[in-house]
Amino acid sequence: MPSSAAGSWRCSTPSNRGDAGPVLAGFAPGAEHAMIGTHALSGRRVSPQAIADWYARLFRLLPDIRFDLRRIEVSGPPWATIATVVWRETNSATDGVRTSATGMHVVHIAWGRMTRLVILTDTAKLEATLRRIAAKGTAEALAAPIADGPDRP
């Protein structure tokens, strides 16, 4: 039976301060990182370098991104745990226009390390933000995805 927590938590983790180091340290060797869509942040990454490059791009495009966690559910034994995290993020992108979107992380965990992270978000809102900041000079917002794995989330 899954355990869950509902509510709203302001996330004050290093990732909410633009520091991906602790998140990157949470990935197991051979982990997979994927985000749905067809935009600069989409795609599937399987190498530690590609995953690190993705977080660096995320923080360049959305430097003040913040997550408000809404619901967390965890199920499974320590060697095959699945956690879902429902969140609402806010950001000002590179142009200072405040936007927000909801989404979910689906996280596969083995012995306390992430083996797979799939990010599901409102791609229409994200793509609109990326097009807007590209039009204002942030060319990377329309760059090809950082991807080094087969195209499947």
PDB file of N, CA, C and O in Angstrom, residues 45-94:
ATOM      1  N   ARG A  45      17.974  11.487 -21.181  1.00  0.00           N
ATOM      2  CA  ARG A  45      19.404  11.522 -20.905  1.00  0.00           C
ATOM      3  C   ARG A  45      19.786  10.307 -20.068  1.00  0.00           C
ATOM      4  O   ARG A  45      19.062   9.959 -19.136  1.00  0.00           O
ATOM      5  N   VAL A  46      20.915   9.698 -20.396  1.00  0.00           N
ATOM      6  CA  VAL A  46      21.355   8.527 -19.646  1.00  0.00           C
ATOM      7  C   VAL A  46      22.781   8.656 -19.115  1.00  0.00           C
ATOM      8  O   VAL A  46      23.196   7.852 -18.292  1.00  0.00           O
ATOM      9  N   SER A  47      23.519   9.651 -19.542  1.00  0.00           N
ATOM     10  CA  SER A  47      24.878   9.829 -19.019  1.00  0.00           C
ATOM     11  C   SER A  47      24.861  10.917 -17.942  1.00  0.00           C
ATOM     12  O   SER A  47      24.089  11.879 -18.018  1.00  0.00           O
ATOM     13  N   PRO A  48      25.717  10.768 -16.935  1.00  0.00           N
ATOM     14  CA  PRO A  48      25.783  11.809 -15.897  1.00  0.00           C
ATOM     15  C   PRO A  48      26.067  13.192 -16.472  1.00  0.00           C
ATOM     16  O   PRO A  48      25.513  14.189 -16.001  1.00  0.00           O
ATOM     17  N   GLN A  49      26.903  13.280 -17.505  1.00  0.00           N
ATOM     18  CA  GLN A  49      27.224  14.587 -18.089  1.00  0.00           C
ATOM     19  C   GLN A  49      26.005  15.214 -18.756  1.00  0.00           C
ATOM     20  O   GLN A  49      25.746  16.412 -18.593  1.00  0.00           O
ATOM     21  N   ALA A  50      25.240  14.428 -19.507  1.00  0.00           N
ATOM     22  CA  ALA A  50      24.043  14.968 -20.159  1.00  0.00           C
ATOM     23  C   ALA A  50      23.010  15.423 -19.122  1.00  0.00           C
ATOM     24  O   ALA A  50      22.357  16.454 -19.294  1.00  0.00           O
ATOM     25  N   ILE A  51      22.885  14.663 -18.036  1.00  0.00           N
ATOM     26  CA  ILE A  51      21.951  15.049 -16.970  1.00  0.00           C
ATOM     27  C   ILE A  51      22.415  16.359 -16.328  1.00  0.00           C
ATOM     28  O   ILE A  51      21.617  17.278 -16.117  1.00  0.00           O
ATOM     29  N   ALA A  52      23.696  16.484 -16.056  1.00  0.00           N
ATOM     30  CA  ALA A  52      24.233  17.723 -15.481  1.00  0.00           C
ATOM     31  C   ALA A  52      24.047  18.893 -16.445  1.00  0.00           C
ATOM     32  O   ALA A  52      23.681  20.002 -16.036  1.00  0.00           O
ATOM     33  N   ASP A  53      24.278  18.650 -17.733  1.00  0.00           N
ATOM     34  CA  ASP A  53      24.093  19.702 -18.736  1.00  0.00           C
ATOM     35  C   ASP A  53      22.633  20.155 -18.787  1.00  0.00           C
ATOM     36  O   ASP A  53      22.344  21.334 -18.976  1.00  0.00           O
ATOM     37  N   TRP A  54      21.701  19.214 -18.613  1.00  0.00           N
ATOM     38  CA  TRP A  54      20.281  19.552 -18.625  1.00  0.00           C
ATOM     39  C   TRP A  54      19.943  20.490 -17.463  1.00  0.00           C
ATOM     40  O   TRP A  54      19.261  21.494 -17.638  1.00  0.00           O
ATOM     41  N   TYR A  55      20.425  20.156 -16.254  1.00  0.00           N
ATOM     42  CA  TYR A  55      20.144  21.022 -15.101  1.00  0.00           C
ATOM     43  C   TYR A  55      20.793  22.396 -15.282  1.00  0.00           C
ATOM     44  O   TYR A  55      20.215  23.421 -14.918  1.00  0.00           O
ATOM     45  N   ALA A  56      21.977  22.441 -15.852  1.00  0.00           N
ATOM     46  CA  ALA A  56      22.619  23.737 -16.111  1.00  0.00           C
ATOM     47  C   ALA A  56      21.758  24.563 -17.069  1.00  0.00           C
ATOM     48  O   ALA A  56      21.558  25.766 -16.862  1.00  0.00           O
ATOM     49  N   ARG A  57      21.220  23.921 -18.106  1.00  0.00           N
ATOM     50  CA  ARG A  57      20.343  24.633 -19.040  1.00  0.00           C
ATOM     51  C   ARG A  57      19.064  25.092 -18.348  1.00  0.00           C
ATOM     52  O   ARG A  57      18.613  26.217 -18.540  1.00  0.00           O
ATOM     53  N   LEU A  58      18.462  24.211 -17.548  1.00  0.00           N
ATOM     54  CA  LEU A  58      17.249  24.575 -16.822  1.00  0.00           C
ATOM     55  C   LEU A  58      17.471  25.865 -16.037  1.00  0.00           C
ATOM     56  O   LEU A  58      16.667  26.801 -16.105  1.00  0.00           O
ATOM     57  N   PHE A  59      18.578  25.951 -15.289  1.00  0.00           N
ATOM     58  CA  PHE A  59      18.836  27.116 -14.451  1.00  0.00           C
ATOM     59  C   PHE A  59      19.258  28.345 -15.269  1.00  0.00           C
ATOM     60  O   PHE A  59      19.099  29.463 -14.791  1.00  0.00           O
ATOM     61  N   ARG A  60      19.785  28.137 -16.477  1.00  0.00           N
ATOM     62  CA  ARG A  60      20.058  29.299 -17.338  1.00  0.00           C
ATOM     63  C   ARG A  60      18.752  29.869 -17.891  1.00  0.00           C
ATOM     64  O   ARG A  60      18.593  31.084 -17.980  1.00  0.00           O
ATOM     65  N   LEU A  61      17.832  28.980 -18.298  1.00  0.00           N
ATOM     66  CA  LEU A  61      16.576  29.434 -18.896  1.00  0.00           C
ATOM     67  C   LEU A  61      15.576  29.922 -17.856  1.00  0.00           C
ATOM     68  O   LEU A  61      14.825  30.871 -18.105  1.00  0.00           O
ATOM     69  N   LEU A  62      15.528  29.265 -16.720  1.00  0.00           N
ATOM     70  CA  LEU A  62      14.573  29.591 -15.650  1.00  0.00           C
ATOM     71  C   LEU A  62      15.355  29.773 -14.349  1.00  0.00           C
ATOM     72  O   LEU A  62      15.250  28.963 -13.427  1.00  0.00           O
ATOM     73  N   PRO A  63      16.165  30.822 -14.255  1.00  0.00           N
ATOM     74  CA  PRO A  63      17.123  30.936 -13.150  1.00  0.00           C
ATOM     75  C   PRO A  63      16.508  30.999 -11.753  1.00  0.00           C
ATOM     76  O   PRO A  63      17.168  30.631 -10.788  1.00  0.00           O
ATOM     77  N   ASP A  64      15.271  31.432 -11.634  1.00  0.00           N
ATOM     78  CA  ASP A  64      14.679  31.522 -10.297  1.00  0.00           C
ATOM     79  C   ASP A  64      13.536  30.522 -10.101  1.00  0.00           C
ATOM     80  O   ASP A  64      12.651  30.738  -9.280  1.00  0.00           O
ATOM     81  N   ILE A  65      13.571  29.413 -10.829  1.00  0.00           N
ATOM     82  CA  ILE A  65      12.503  28.411 -10.715  1.00  0.00           C
ATOM     83  C   ILE A  65      12.397  27.932  -9.264  1.00  0.00           C
ATOM     84  O   ILE A  65      13.398  27.710  -8.590  1.00  0.00           O
ATOM     85  N   ARG A  66      11.152  27.822  -8.805  1.00  0.00           N
ATOM     86  CA  ARG A  66      10.865  27.368  -7.443  1.00  0.00           C
ATOM     87  C   ARG A  66       9.747  26.348  -7.495  1.00  0.00           C
ATOM     88  O   ARG A  66       8.800  26.496  -8.271  1.00  0.00           O
ATOM     89  N   PHE A  67       9.830  25.337  -6.650  1.00  0.00           N
ATOM     90  CA  PHE A  67       8.819  24.274  -6.612  1.00  0.00           C
ATOM     91  C   PHE A  67       8.055  24.311  -5.296  1.00  0.00           C
ATOM     92  O   PHE A  67       8.650  24.406  -4.232  1.00  0.00           O
ATOM     93  N   ASP A  68       6.754  24.232  -5.405  1.00  0.00           N
ATOM     94  CA  ASP A  68       5.857  24.121  -4.257  1.00  0.00           C
ATOM     95  C   ASP A  68       5.273  22.707  -4.349  1.00  0.00           C
ATOM     96  O   ASP A  68       4.497  22.406  -5.260  1.00  0.00           O
ATOM     97  N   LEU A  69       5.691  21.825  -3.459  1.00  0.00           N
ATOM     98  CA  LEU A  69       5.275  20.426  -3.510  1.00  0.00           C
ATOM     99  C   LEU A  69       3.849  20.296  -2.988  1.00  0.00           C
ATOM    100  O   LEU A  69       3.529  20.799  -1.924  1.00  0.00           O
ATOM    101  N   ARG A  70       3.000  19.598  -3.755  1.00  0.00           N
ATOM    102  CA  ARG A  70       1.588  19.480  -3.409  1.00  0.00           C
ATOM    103  C   ARG A  70       1.214  18.107  -2.875  1.00  0.00           C
ATOM    104  O   ARG A  70       0.361  17.972  -2.025  1.00  0.00           O
ATOM    105  N   ARG A  71       1.805  17.062  -3.421  1.00  0.00           N
ATOM    106  CA  ARG A  71       1.469  15.704  -2.990  1.00  0.00           C
ATOM    107  C   ARG A  71       2.653  14.791  -3.298  1.00  0.00           C
ATOM    108  O   ARG A  71       3.253  14.866  -4.362  1.00  0.00           O
ATOM    109  N   ILE A  72       2.952  13.906  -2.343  1.00  0.00           N
ATOM    110  CA  ILE A  72       4.021  12.926  -2.514  1.00  0.00           C
ATOM    111  C   ILE A  72       3.458  11.558  -2.158  1.00  0.00           C
ATOM    112  O   ILE A  72       2.846  11.394  -1.107  1.00  0.00           O
ATOM    113  N   GLU A  73       3.654  10.597  -3.053  1.00  0.00           N
ATOM    114  CA  GLU A  73       3.253   9.215  -2.772  1.00  0.00           C
ATOM    115  C   GLU A  73       4.446   8.310  -3.036  1.00  0.00           C
ATOM    116  O   GLU A  73       5.157   8.488  -4.030  1.00  0.00           O
ATOM    117  N   VAL A  74       4.634   7.344  -2.144  1.00  0.00           N
ATOM    118  CA  VAL A  74       5.770   6.428  -2.239  1.00  0.00           C
ATOM    119  C   VAL A  74       5.262   5.011  -2.057  1.00  0.00           C
ATOM    120  O   VAL A  74       4.450   4.742  -1.175  1.00  0.00           O
ATOM    121  N   SER A  75       5.755   4.110  -2.913  1.00  0.00           N
ATOM    122  CA  SER A  75       5.324   2.719  -2.835  1.00  0.00           C
ATOM    123  C   SER A  75       6.476   1.805  -3.241  1.00  0.00           C
ATOM    124  O   SER A  75       7.294   2.169  -4.084  1.00  0.00           O
ATOM    125  N   GLY A  76       6.501   0.621  -2.652  1.00  0.00           N
ATOM    126  CA  GLY A  76       7.470  -0.387  -3.066  1.00  0.00           C
ATOM    127  C   GLY A  76       8.584  -0.615  -2.066  1.00  0.00           C
ATOM    128  O   GLY A  76       8.808   0.178  -1.158  1.00  0.00           O
ATOM    129  N   PRO A  77       9.302  -1.704  -2.265  1.00  0.00           N
ATOM    130  CA  PRO A  77      10.418  -2.047  -1.385  1.00  0.00           C
ATOM    131  C   PRO A  77      11.637  -1.175  -1.697  1.00  0.00           C
ATOM    132  O   PRO A  77      11.680  -0.512  -2.740  1.00  0.00           O
ATOM    133  N   PRO A  78      12.647  -1.187  -0.852  1.00  0.00           N
ATOM    134  CA  PRO A  78      13.816  -0.312  -1.038  1.00  0.00           C
ATOM    135  C   PRO A  78      14.568  -0.535  -2.347  1.00  0.00           C
ATOM    136  O   PRO A  78      15.227   0.363  -2.843  1.00  0.00           O
ATOM    137  N   TRP A  79      14.488  -1.711  -2.911  1.00  0.00           N
ATOM    138  CA  TRP A  79      15.206  -1.990  -4.160  1.00  0.00           C
ATOM    139  C   TRP A  79      14.369  -1.656  -5.395  1.00  0.00           C
ATOM    140  O   TRP A  79      14.889  -1.678  -6.503  1.00  0.00           O
ATOM    141  N   ALA A  80      13.088  -1.317  -5.219  1.00  0.00           N
ATOM    142  CA  ALA A  80      12.209  -0.992  -6.356  1.00  0.00           C
ATOM    143  C   ALA A  80      11.104  -0.042  -5.892  1.00  0.00           C
ATOM    144  O   ALA A  80       9.927  -0.360  -5.949  1.00  0.00           O
ATOM    145  N   THR A  81      11.502   1.132  -5.442  1.00  0.00           N
ATOM    146  CA  THR A  81      10.561   2.121  -4.934  1.00  0.00           C
ATOM    147  C   THR A  81      10.137   3.044  -6.070  1.00  0.00           C
ATOM    148  O   THR A  81      10.950   3.403  -6.919  1.00  0.00           O
ATOM    149  N   ILE A  82       8.873   3.415  -6.068  1.00  0.00           N
ATOM    150  CA  ILE A  82       8.377   4.424  -7.002  1.00  0.00           C
ATOM    151  C   ILE A  82       7.754   5.536  -6.176  1.00  0.00           C
ATOM    152  O   ILE A  82       6.931   5.294  -5.290  1.00  0.00           O
ATOM    153  N   ALA A  83       8.175   6.751  -6.466  1.00  0.00           N
ATOM    154  CA  ALA A  83       7.620   7.928  -5.801  1.00  0.00           C
ATOM    155  C   ALA A  83       7.036   8.847  -6.869  1.00  0.00           C
ATOM    156  O   ALA A  83       7.618   9.002  -7.945  1.00  0.00           O
ATOM    157  N   THR A  84       5.889   9.431  -6.565  1.00  0.00           N
ATOM    158  CA  THR A  84       5.334  10.466  -7.428  1.00  0.00           C
ATOM    159  C   THR A  84       5.263  11.748  -6.609  1.00  0.00           C
ATOM    160  O   THR A  84       4.895  11.731  -5.438  1.00  0.00           O
ATOM    161  N   VAL A  85       5.650  12.823  -7.240  1.00  0.00           N
ATOM    162  CA  VAL A  85       5.651  14.128  -6.583  1.00  0.00           C
ATOM    163  C   VAL A  85       4.880  15.086  -7.479  1.00  0.00           C
ATOM    164  O   VAL A  85       5.287  15.352  -8.609  1.00  0.00           O
ATOM    165  N   VAL A  86       3.760  15.572  -6.990  1.00  0.00           N
ATOM    166  CA  VAL A  86       2.970  16.567  -7.719  1.00  0.00           C
ATOM    167  C   VAL A  86       3.412  17.933  -7.214  1.00  0.00           C
ATOM    168  O   VAL A  86       3.523  18.149  -6.003  1.00  0.00           O
ATOM    169  N   TRP A  87       3.661  18.856  -8.139  1.00  0.00           N
ATOM    170  CA  TRP A  87       4.206  20.149  -7.770  1.00  0.00           C
ATOM    171  C   TRP A  87       3.609  21.274  -8.597  1.00  0.00           C
ATOM    172  O   TRP A  87       2.991  21.050  -9.626  1.00  0.00           O
ATOM    173  N   ARG A  88       3.823  22.478  -8.128  1.00  0.00           N
ATOM    174  CA  ARG A  88       3.535  23.689  -8.883  1.00  0.00           C
ATOM    175  C   ARG A  88       4.832  24.484  -8.871  1.00  0.00           C
ATOM    176  O   ARG A  88       5.422  24.704  -7.821  1.00  0.00           O
ATOM    177  N   GLU A  89       5.278  24.873 -10.055  1.00  0.00           N
ATOM    178  CA  GLU A  89       6.509  25.652 -10.118  1.00  0.00           C
ATOM    179  C   GLU A  89       6.178  27.079 -10.542  1.00  0.00           C
ATOM    180  O   GLU A  89       5.205  27.322 -11.246  1.00  0.00           O
ATOM    181  N   THR A  90       7.003  27.996 -10.088  1.00  0.00           N
ATOM    182  CA  THR A  90       6.934  29.386 -10.522  1.00  0.00           C
ATOM    183  C   THR A  90       8.324  29.790 -10.985  1.00  0.00           C
ATOM    184  O   THR A  90       9.333  29.273 -10.511  1.00  0.00           O
ATOM    185  N   ASN A  91       8.347  30.698 -11.954  1.00  0.00           N
ATOM    186  CA  ASN A  91       9.625  31.185 -12.457  1.00  0.00           C
ATOM    187  C   ASN A  91       9.419  32.527 -13.141  1.00  0.00           C
ATOM    188  O   ASN A  91       8.302  32.891 -13.479  1.00  0.00           O
ATOM    189  N   SER A  92      10.514  33.232 -13.345  1.00  0.00           N
ATOM    190  CA  SER A  92      10.483  34.505 -14.070  1.00  0.00           C
ATOM    191  C   SER A  92      11.262  34.407 -15.371  1.00  0.00           C
ATOM    192  O   SER A  92      11.473  35.418 -16.035  1.00  0.00           O
ATOM    193  N   ALA A  93      11.717  33.227 -15.727  1.00  0.00           N
ATOM    194  CA  ALA A  93      12.517  33.007 -16.935  1.00  0.00           C
ATOM    195  C   ALA A  93      13.639  34.049 -17.006  1.00  0.00           C
ATOM    196  O   ALA A  93      14.043  34.608 -15.998  1.00  0.00           O
ATOM    197  N   THR A  94      14.156  34.285 -18.198  1.00  0.00           N
ATOM    198  CA  THR A  94      15.249  35.247 -18.341  1.00  0.00           C
ATOM    199  C   THR A  94      14.734  36.642 -18.628  1.00  0.00           C
ATOM    200  O   THR A  94      15.515  37.584 -18.692  1.00  0.00           O
TER     201      THR A  94
END
